[in-house]
Coordinates of C-alpha atoms in Angstrom, one line a residue:
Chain F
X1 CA 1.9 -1.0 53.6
X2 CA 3.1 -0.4 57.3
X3 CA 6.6 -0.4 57.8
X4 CA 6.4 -1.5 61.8
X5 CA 5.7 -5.2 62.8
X6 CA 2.2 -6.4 63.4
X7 CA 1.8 -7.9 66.9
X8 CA 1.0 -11.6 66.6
X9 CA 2.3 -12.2 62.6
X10 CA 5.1 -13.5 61.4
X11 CA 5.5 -16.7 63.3
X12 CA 8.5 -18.6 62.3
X13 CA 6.8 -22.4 61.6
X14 CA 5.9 -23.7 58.7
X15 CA 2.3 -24.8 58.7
X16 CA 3.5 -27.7 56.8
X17 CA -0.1 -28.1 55.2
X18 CA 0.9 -31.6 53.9
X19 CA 1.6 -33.3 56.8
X20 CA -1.7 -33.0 58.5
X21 CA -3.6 -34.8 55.6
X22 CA -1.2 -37.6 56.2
X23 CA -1.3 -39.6 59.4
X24 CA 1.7 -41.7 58.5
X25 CA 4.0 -38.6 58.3
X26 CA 2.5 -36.8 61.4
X27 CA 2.8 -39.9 63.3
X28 CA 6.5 -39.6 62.1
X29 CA 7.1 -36.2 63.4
X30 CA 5.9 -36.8 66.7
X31 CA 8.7 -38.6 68.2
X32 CA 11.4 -37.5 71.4
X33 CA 12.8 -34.4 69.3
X34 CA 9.0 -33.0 68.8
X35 CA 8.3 -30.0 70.9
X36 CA 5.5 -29.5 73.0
X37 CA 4.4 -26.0 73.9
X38 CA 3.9 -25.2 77.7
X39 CA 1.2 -23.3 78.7
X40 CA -0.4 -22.3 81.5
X41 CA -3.6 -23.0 81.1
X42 CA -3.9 -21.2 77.8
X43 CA -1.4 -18.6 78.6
X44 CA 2.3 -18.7 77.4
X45 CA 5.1 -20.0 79.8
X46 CA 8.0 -17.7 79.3
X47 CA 11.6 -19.8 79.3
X48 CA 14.7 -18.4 81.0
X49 CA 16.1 -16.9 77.5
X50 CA 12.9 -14.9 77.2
X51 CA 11.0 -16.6 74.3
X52 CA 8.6 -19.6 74.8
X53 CA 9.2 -22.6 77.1
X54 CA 8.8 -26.0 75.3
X55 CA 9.0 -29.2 76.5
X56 CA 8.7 -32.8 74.8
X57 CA 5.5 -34.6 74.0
X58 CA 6.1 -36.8 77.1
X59 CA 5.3 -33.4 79.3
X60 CA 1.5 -34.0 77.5
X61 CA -1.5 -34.8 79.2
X62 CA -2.0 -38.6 77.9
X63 CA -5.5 -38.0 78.0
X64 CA -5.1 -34.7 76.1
X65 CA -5.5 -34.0 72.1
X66 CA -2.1 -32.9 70.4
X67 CA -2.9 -30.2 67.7
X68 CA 0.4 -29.8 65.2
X69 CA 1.4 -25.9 65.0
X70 CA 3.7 -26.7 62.4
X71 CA 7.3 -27.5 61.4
X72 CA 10.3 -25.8 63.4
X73 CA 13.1 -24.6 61.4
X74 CA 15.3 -27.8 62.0
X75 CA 12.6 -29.4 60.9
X76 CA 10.8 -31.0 64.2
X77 CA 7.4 -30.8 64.8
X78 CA 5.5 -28.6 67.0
X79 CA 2.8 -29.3 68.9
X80 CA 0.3 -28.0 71.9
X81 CA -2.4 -29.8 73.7
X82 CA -5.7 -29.2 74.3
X83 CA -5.4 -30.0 78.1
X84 CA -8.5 -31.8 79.3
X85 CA -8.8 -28.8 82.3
X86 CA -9.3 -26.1 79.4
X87 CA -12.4 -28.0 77.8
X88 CA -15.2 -25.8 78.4
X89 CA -13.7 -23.4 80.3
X90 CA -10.6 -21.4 78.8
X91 CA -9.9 -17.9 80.5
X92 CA -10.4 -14.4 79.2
X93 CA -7.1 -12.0 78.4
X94 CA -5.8 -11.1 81.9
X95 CA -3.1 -8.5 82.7
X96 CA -0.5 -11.3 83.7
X97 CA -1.0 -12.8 80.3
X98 CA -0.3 -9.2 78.2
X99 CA 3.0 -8.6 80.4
X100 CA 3.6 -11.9 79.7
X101 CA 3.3 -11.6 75.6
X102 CA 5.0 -8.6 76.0
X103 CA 8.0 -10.2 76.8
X104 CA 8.1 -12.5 73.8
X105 CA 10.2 -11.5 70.4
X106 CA 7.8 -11.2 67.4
X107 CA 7.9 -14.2 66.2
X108 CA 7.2 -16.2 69.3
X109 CA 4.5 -14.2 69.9
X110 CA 3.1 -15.6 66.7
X111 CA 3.6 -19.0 67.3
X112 CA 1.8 -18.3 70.6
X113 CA -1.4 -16.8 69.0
X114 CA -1.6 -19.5 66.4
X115 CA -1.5 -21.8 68.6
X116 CA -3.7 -20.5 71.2
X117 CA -6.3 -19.7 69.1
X118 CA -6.1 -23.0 67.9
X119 CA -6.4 -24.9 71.5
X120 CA -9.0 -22.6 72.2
X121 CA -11.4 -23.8 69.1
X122 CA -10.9 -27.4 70.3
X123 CA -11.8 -26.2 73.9
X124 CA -15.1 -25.3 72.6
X125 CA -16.1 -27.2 70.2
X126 CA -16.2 -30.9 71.5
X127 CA -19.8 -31.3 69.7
X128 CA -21.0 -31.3 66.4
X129 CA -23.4 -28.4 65.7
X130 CA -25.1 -30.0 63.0
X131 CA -26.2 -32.8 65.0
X132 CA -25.1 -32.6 68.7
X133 CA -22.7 -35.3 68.6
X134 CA -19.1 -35.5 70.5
X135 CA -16.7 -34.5 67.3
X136 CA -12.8 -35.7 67.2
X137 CA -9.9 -34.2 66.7
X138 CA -8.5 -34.8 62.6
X139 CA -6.0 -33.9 60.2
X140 CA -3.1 -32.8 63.2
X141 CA -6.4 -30.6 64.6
X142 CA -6.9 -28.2 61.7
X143 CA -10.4 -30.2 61.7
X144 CA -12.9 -32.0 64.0
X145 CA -14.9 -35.3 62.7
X146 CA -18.2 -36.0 63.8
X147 CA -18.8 -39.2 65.6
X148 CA -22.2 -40.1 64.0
X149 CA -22.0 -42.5 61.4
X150 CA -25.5 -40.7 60.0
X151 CA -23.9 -37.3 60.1
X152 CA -20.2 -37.1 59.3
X153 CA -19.7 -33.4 59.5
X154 CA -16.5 -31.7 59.1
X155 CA -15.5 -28.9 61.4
X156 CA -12.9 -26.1 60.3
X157 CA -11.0 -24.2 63.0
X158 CA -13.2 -20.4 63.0
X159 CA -10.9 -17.7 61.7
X160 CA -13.6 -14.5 62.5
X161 CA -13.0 -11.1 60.2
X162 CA -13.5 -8.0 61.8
X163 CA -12.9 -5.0 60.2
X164 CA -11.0 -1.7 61.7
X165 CA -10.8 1.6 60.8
X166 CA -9.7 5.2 61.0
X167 CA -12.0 7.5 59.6
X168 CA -11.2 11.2 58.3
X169 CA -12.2 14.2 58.3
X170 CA -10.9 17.8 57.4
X171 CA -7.6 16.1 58.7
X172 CA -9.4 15.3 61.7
X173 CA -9.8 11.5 63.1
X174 CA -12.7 9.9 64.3
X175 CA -12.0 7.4 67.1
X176 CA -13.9 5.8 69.9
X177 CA -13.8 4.5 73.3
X178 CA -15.5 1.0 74.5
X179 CA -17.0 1.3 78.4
X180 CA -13.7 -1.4 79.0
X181 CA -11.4 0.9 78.1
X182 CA -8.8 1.7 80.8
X183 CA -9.6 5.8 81.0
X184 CA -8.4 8.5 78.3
X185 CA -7.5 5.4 75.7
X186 CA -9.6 6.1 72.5
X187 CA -8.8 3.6 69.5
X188 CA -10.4 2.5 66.1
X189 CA -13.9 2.1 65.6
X190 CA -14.3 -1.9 64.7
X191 CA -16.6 -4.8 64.2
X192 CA -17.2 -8.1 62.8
X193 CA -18.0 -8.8 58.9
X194 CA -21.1 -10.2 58.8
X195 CA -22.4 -12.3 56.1
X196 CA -23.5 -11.1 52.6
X197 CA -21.3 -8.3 53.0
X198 CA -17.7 -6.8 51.7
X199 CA -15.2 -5.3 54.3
X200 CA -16.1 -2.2 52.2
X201 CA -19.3 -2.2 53.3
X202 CA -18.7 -4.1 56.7
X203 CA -16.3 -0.5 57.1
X204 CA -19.4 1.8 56.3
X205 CA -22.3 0.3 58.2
X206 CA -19.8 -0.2 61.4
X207 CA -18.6 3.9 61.4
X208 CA -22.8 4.5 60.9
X209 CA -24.3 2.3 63.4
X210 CA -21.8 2.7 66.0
X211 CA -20.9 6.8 65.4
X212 CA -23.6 7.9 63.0
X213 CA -21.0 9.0 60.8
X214 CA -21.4 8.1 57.0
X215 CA -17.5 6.9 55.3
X216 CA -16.9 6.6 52.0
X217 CA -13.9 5.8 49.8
X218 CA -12.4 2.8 52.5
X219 CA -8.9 1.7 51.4
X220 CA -7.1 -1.3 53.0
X221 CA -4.1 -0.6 55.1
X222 CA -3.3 -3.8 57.8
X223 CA -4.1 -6.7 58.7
X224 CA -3.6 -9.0 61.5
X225 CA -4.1 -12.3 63.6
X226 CA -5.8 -11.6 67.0
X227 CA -5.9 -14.5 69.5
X228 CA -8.7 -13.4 71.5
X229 CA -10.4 -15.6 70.5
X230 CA -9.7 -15.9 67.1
X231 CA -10.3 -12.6 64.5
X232 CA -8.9 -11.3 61.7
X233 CA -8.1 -7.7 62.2
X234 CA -8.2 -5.8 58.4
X235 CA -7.5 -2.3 59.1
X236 CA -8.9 -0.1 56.9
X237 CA -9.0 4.2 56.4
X238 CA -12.0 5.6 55.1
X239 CA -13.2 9.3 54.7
X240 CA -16.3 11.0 55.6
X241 CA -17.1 14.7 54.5
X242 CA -19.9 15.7 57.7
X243 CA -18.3 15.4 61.7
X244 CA -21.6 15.0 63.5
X245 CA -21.6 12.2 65.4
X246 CA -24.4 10.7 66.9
X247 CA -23.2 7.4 69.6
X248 CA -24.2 4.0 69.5
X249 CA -24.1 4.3 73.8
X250 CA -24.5 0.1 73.4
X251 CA -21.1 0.1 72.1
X252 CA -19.3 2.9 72.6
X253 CA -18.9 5.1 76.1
X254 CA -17.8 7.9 73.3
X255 CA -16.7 9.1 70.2
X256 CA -14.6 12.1 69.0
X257 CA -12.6 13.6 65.8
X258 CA -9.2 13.9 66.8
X259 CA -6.2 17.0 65.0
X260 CA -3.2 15.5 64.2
X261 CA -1.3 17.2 66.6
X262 CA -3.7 15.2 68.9
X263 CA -3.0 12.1 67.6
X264 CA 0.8 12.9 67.3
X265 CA 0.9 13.4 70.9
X266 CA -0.9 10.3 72.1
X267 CA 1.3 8.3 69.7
X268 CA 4.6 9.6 71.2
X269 CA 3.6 8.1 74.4
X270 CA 2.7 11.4 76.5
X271 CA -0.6 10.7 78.5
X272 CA -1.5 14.2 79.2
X273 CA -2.7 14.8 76.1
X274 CA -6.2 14.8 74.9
X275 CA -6.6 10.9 74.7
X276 CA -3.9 7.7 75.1
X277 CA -3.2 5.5 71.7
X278 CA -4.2 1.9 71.7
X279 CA -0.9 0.0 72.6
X280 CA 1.5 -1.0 70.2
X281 CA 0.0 -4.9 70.2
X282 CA -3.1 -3.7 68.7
X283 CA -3.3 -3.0 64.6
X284 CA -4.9 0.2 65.4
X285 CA -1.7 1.6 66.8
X286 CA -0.1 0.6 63.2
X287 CA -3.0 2.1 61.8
X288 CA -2.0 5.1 63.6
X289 CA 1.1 5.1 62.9
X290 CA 0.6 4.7 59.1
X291 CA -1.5 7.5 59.0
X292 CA 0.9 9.9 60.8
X293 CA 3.5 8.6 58.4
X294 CA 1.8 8.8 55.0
Chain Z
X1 CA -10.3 0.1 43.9
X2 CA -12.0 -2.0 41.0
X3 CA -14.1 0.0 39.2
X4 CA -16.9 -2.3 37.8
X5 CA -19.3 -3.9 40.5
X6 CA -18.4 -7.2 42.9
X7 CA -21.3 -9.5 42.6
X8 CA -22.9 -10.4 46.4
X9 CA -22.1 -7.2 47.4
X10 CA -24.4 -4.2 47.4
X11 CA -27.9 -5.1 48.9
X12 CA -30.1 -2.5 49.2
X13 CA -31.5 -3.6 52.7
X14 CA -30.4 -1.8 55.7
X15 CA -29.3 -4.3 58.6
X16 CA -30.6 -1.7 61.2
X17 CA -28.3 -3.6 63.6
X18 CA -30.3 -2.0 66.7
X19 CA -33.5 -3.7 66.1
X20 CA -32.1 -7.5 66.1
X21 CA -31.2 -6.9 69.9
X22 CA -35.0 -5.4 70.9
X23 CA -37.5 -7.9 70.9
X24 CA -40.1 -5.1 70.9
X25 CA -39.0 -3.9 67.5
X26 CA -38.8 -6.9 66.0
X27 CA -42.0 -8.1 66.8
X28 CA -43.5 -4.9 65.9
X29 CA -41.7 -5.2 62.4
X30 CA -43.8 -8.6 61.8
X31 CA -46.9 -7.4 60.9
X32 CA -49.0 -7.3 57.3
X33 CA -45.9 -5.3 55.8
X34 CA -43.4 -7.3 56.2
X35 CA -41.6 -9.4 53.8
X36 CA -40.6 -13.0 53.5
X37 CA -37.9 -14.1 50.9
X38 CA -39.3 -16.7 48.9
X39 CA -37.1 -19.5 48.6
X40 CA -37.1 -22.8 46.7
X41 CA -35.5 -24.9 49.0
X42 CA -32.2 -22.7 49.8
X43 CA -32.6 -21.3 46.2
X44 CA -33.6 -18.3 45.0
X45 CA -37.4 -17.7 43.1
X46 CA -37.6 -15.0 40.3
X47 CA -40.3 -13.1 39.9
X48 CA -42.1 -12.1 36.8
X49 CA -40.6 -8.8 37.2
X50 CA -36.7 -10.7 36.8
X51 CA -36.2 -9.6 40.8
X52 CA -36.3 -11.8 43.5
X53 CA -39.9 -13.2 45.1
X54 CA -41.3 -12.1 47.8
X55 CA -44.6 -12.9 49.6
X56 CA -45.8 -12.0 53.2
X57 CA -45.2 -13.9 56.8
X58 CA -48.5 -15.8 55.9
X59 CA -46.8 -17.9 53.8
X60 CA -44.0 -19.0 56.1
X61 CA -44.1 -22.5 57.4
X62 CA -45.6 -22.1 61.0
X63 CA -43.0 -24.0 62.3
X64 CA -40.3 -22.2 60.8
X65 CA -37.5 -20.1 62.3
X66 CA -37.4 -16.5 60.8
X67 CA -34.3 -14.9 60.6
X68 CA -34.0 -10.8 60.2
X69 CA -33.0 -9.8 57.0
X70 CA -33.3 -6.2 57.9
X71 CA -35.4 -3.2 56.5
X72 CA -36.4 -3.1 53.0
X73 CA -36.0 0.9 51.7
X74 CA -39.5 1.7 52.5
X75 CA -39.0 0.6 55.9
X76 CA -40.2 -2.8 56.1
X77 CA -39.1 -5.9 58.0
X78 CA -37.4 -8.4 55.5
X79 CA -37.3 -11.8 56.6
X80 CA -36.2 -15.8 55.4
X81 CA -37.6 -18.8 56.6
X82 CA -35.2 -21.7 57.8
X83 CA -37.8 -24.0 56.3
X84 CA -37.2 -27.8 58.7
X85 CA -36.5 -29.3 54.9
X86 CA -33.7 -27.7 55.2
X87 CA -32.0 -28.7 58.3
X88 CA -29.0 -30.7 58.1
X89 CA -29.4 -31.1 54.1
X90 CA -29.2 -27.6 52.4
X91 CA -28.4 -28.2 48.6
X92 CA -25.2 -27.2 47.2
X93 CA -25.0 -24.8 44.2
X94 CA -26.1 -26.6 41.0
X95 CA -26.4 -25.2 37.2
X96 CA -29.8 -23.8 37.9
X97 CA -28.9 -22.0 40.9
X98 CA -25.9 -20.1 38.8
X99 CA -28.7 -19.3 36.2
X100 CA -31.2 -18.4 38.6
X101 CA -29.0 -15.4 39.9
X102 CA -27.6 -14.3 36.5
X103 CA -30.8 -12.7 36.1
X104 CA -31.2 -10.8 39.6
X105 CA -30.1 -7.3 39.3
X106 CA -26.9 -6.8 41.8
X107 CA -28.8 -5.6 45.1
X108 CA -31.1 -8.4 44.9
X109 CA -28.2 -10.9 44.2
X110 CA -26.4 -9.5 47.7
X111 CA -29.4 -9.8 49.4
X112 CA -30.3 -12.9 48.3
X113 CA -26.4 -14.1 49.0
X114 CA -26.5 -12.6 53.0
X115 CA -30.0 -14.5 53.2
X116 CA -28.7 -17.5 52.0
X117 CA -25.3 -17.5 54.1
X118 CA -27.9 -17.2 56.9
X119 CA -30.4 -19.2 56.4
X120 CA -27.6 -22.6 55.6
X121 CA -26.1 -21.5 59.0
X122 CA -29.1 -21.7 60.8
X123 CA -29.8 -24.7 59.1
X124 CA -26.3 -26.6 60.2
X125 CA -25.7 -25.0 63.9
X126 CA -29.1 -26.5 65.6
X127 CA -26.9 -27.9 68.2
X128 CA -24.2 -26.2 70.7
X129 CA -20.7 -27.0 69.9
X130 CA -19.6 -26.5 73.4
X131 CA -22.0 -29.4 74.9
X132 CA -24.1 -30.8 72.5
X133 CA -27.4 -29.4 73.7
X134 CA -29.9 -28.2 71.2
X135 CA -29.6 -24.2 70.1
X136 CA -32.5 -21.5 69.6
X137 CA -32.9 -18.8 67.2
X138 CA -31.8 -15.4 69.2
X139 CA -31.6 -11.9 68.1
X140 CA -33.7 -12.0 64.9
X141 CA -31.6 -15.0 63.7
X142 CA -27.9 -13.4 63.7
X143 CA -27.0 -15.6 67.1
X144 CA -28.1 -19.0 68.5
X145 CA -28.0 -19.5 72.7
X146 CA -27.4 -22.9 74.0
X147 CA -30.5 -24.4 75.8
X148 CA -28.6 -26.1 78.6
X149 CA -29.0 -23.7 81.4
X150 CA -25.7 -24.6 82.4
X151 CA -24.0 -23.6 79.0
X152 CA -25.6 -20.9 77.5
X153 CA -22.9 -20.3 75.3
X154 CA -23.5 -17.3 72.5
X155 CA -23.0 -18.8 68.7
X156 CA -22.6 -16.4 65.8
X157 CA -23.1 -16.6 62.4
X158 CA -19.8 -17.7 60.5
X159 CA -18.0 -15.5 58.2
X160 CA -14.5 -17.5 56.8
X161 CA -11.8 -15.0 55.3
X162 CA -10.6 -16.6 52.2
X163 CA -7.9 -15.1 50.3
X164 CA -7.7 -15.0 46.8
X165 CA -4.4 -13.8 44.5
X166 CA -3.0 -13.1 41.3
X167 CA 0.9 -13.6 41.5
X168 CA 2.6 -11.3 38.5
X169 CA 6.4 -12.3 37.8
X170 CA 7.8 -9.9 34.7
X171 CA 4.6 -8.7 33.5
X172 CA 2.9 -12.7 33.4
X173 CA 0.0 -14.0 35.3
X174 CA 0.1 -17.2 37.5
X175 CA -3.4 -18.7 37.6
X176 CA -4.6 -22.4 38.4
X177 CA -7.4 -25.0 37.8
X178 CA -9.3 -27.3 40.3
X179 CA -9.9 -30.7 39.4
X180 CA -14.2 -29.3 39.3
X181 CA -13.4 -26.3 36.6
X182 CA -15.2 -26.7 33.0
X183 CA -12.4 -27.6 30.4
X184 CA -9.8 -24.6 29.8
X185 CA -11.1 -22.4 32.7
X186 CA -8.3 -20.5 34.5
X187 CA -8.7 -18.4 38.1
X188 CA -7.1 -17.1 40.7
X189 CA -5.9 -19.2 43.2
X190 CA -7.4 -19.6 46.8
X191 CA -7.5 -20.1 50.0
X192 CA -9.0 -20.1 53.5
X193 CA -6.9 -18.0 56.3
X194 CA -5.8 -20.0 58.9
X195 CA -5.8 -18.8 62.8
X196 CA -2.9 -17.0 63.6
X197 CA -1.6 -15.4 60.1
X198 CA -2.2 -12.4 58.1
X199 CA -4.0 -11.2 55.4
X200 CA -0.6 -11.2 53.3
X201 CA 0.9 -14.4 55.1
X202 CA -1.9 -16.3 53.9
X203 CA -1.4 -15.4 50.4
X204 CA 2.6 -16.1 50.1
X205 CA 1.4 -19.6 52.2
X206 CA -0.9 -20.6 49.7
X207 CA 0.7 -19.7 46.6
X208 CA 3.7 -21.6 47.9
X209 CA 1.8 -24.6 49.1
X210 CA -0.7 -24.5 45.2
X211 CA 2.0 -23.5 43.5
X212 CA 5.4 -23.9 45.2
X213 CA 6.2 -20.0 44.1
X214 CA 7.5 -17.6 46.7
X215 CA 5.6 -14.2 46.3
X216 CA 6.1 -11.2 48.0
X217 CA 5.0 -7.7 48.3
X218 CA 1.3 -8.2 48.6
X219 CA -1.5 -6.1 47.8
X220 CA -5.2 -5.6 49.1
X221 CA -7.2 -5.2 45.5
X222 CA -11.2 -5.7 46.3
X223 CA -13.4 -8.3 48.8
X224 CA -16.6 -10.2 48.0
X225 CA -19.2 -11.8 50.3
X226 CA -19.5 -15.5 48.8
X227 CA -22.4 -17.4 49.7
X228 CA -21.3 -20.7 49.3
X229 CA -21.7 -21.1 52.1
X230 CA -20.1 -17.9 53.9
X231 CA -17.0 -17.2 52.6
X232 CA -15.2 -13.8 52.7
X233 CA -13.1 -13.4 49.3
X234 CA -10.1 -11.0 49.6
X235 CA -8.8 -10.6 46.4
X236 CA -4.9 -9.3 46.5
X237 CA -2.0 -9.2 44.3
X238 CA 1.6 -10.4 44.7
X239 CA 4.9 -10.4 42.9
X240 CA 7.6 -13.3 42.0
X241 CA 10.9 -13.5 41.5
X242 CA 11.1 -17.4 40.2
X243 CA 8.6 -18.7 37.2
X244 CA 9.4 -22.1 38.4
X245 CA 5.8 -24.3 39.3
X246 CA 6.0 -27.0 41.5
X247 CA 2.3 -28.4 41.3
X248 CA 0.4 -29.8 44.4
X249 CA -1.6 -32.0 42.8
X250 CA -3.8 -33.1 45.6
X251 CA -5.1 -28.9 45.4
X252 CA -5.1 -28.1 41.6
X253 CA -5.0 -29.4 38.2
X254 CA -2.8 -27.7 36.5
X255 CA -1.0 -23.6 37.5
X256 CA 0.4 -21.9 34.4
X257 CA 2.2 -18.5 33.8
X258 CA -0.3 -16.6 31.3
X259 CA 0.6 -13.7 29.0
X260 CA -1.3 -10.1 29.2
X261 CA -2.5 -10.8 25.8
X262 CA -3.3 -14.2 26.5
X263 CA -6.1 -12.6 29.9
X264 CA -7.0 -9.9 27.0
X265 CA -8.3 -12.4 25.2
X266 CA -9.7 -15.2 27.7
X267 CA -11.1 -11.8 29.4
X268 CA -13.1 -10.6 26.3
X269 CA -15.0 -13.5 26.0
X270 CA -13.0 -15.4 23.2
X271 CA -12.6 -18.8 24.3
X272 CA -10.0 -20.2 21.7
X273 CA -7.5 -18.5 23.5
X274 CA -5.2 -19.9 25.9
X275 CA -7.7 -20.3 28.2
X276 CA -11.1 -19.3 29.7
X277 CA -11.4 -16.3 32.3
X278 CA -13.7 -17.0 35.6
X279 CA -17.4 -15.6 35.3
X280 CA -18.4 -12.0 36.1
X281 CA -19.7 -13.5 39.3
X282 CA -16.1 -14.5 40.9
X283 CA -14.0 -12.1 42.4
X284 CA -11.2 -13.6 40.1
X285 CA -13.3 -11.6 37.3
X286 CA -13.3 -8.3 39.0
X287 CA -9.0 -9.1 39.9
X288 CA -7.8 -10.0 36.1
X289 CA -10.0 -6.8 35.3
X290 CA -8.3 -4.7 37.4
X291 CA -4.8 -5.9 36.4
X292 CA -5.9 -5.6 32.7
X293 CA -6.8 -1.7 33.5
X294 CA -4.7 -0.7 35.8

């Protein structure tokens, strides 16, 4: 287990499971004491005291859907909207948004991710796929209802599991560098669990197709909620007994094995070392970090 | 790691990843070799030989939609049809499916689970959740693209993480039944991870919310592709402090506290016990197995 907090867990609401499956108690809950996230757009609003700004449901949109994040520790309900100027359209991760999250304490940041991720489904999924027909908001919007009387199909918020992994060698890591990468960062090789597969496997065909590298032997170290839009992070360490690596130059710009001293370096902070670790939002810094600590 | 082999997992098929994204390939791949999964309706056909059925593209419904299965080990194109009877009504799992793929050997189970998770897909996401505009078939069936020129939004195949958990409190077993289980049957319990929680957070949530027991120190034990239709299973184990059950009766049946001998028994077959274990086929199998050994 990693000792360090994961970026984006830990959120201080309780889901409060029940209370979405019944309308007469959510309708309860959202009276003058609920809160009301603020964003901007979809990006956090940071209050004076450094945590999140809320406001009251009579700051919301009228047109807008209220999703419920959950129950606050007093017991008042939590809510964000799905501001009719998102629909559609929601922005990608800009740097103003990552100083911004920067700024928030742990479990803030939580809340924020939930609830982001959450808004952001609703942004984007106005239709049924089954049938093609405008869906509604359900259940405090942990679901969408289609409209058609003929079709009636349920829609689940997407949670989307990616898998992420250190790989070793000799004592040597293999790690990789997407073409977005700001220069000199090198981070986990990762990628999405597709279907009819185990993260076991997901693990080995990801360090093949994308490094030519075969791992074996995967063990599950981390795991965490990542907003963008919505994934599950599972951070994994597997081991592989030949270094050549041959690139996937679709997905990476490059890939390399790594001494500890390297990684120690990097991980301390220093830049003029042989690469710069992810940041300390991302689980493959943990992953990192476990690994140096273990 | 779990010792004996997770059902779903395992196909002998490689996804070759590279060729779903060239058209070239892929169209070179469907010639006279290539291989179409025979399927009766969504289920699986057995051939004489006790594997699964397969015939050539001639036999695909002209008007089908083939999805990429990947390369068989002789280097073959291995595809499904997303027959138009199935669109908007794919079958759920019934008695004859279960007996249907008791006797596939395991590779030909997985590959027949990734096929089927991707075929039902196809078969409920013909439209564009973003505007309602019909969807196409892209990169050998593992995305859709939006038809509306001014959408073209990117759809992927769904994978939802579910987590599944033994609880242990001084050397005992907590384990539930749905309302659907056969008489006596006992499992693990379950459930889908929300947006914006861990791995571990999603375990204590749901054992709390099932079972109203607080549980703590979670641990990653095995995963399982499970078809029905695309769920992730990540099996873990947790500790408790407090035996006490508080029941929520709108999720289970019944959650007891079971001795070791009392999964000895249900787990060698013997059915007078206390109760009955989960078949080979769940994940549950594979956890109570490894708690048993371990």
């Amino acid at each position: 287990m990693v000792e360090t907090t994961i970026a984006f867990a830990g959120s201080g609401l309780d889901r409060a499971d029940h209370v979405r499956s019944d309308p007469e108690q959510l309708a309860g809950l959202m009276n003058w004491r609920a809160r009301l996230l603020k964003l901007d757009g979809i990006d956090p609003v940071i209050a004076d005291d450094g945590g999140l700004a809320w406001g009251t449901l009579a700051d919301a949109d009228p047109t807008a859907e209220l999703v419920f994040l959950g129950l606050s520790e007093d017991g008042r309900g939590c809510f964000a909207e799905v501001n009719p100027g998102l629909i559609g359209s929601v922005a990608p991760p800009n740097p103003r948004l990552w100083q911004a999250m920067s700024m928030l304490p742990g479990a803030e940041l939580a809340t924020y991710g939930g609830a982001r991720s959450l808004v952001d489904w609703h942004a984007r999924h106005r239709f049924c796929a089954k049938c093609g027909s405008p869906t509604t908001l359900a259940k405090g919007g942990w679901q969408r209802n289609c409209t058609n009387e003929a079709c009636k199909a349920e829609h689940y918020p997407r949670v989307d599991p990616v898998t992420i992994m250190l790989v070793e060698c000799d004592g040597e890591l293999l790690l990789g560098r997407q073409p977005r990468f700001p220069p000199k960062r090198y981070s986990a090789l990762a990628g999405f669990v597709e279907p009819g597969e185990s993260i076991e496997e997901a693990v080995a065909r990801e360090v093949f197709e994308e490094a030519g590298v075969k791992a074996r032997d995967v063990i599950y170290v981390a795991s965490q909620p990542w907003p963008f839009p919505s994934s599950l992070m599972i951070g994994c360490c597997a081991v592989a007994d030949d270094k050549t690596i041959v690139i996937d130059k679709t997905e990476l710009d490059d890939a390399r094995w790594f001494t500890r001293a390297e990684v120690e370096q990097a991980m301390s902070g220093d830049e003029s070392g042989a690469f710069i670790a992810p940041p300390p939002f991302a689980v493959a810094h943990h992953l990192l970090k476990w690994w140096l600590q273990r």
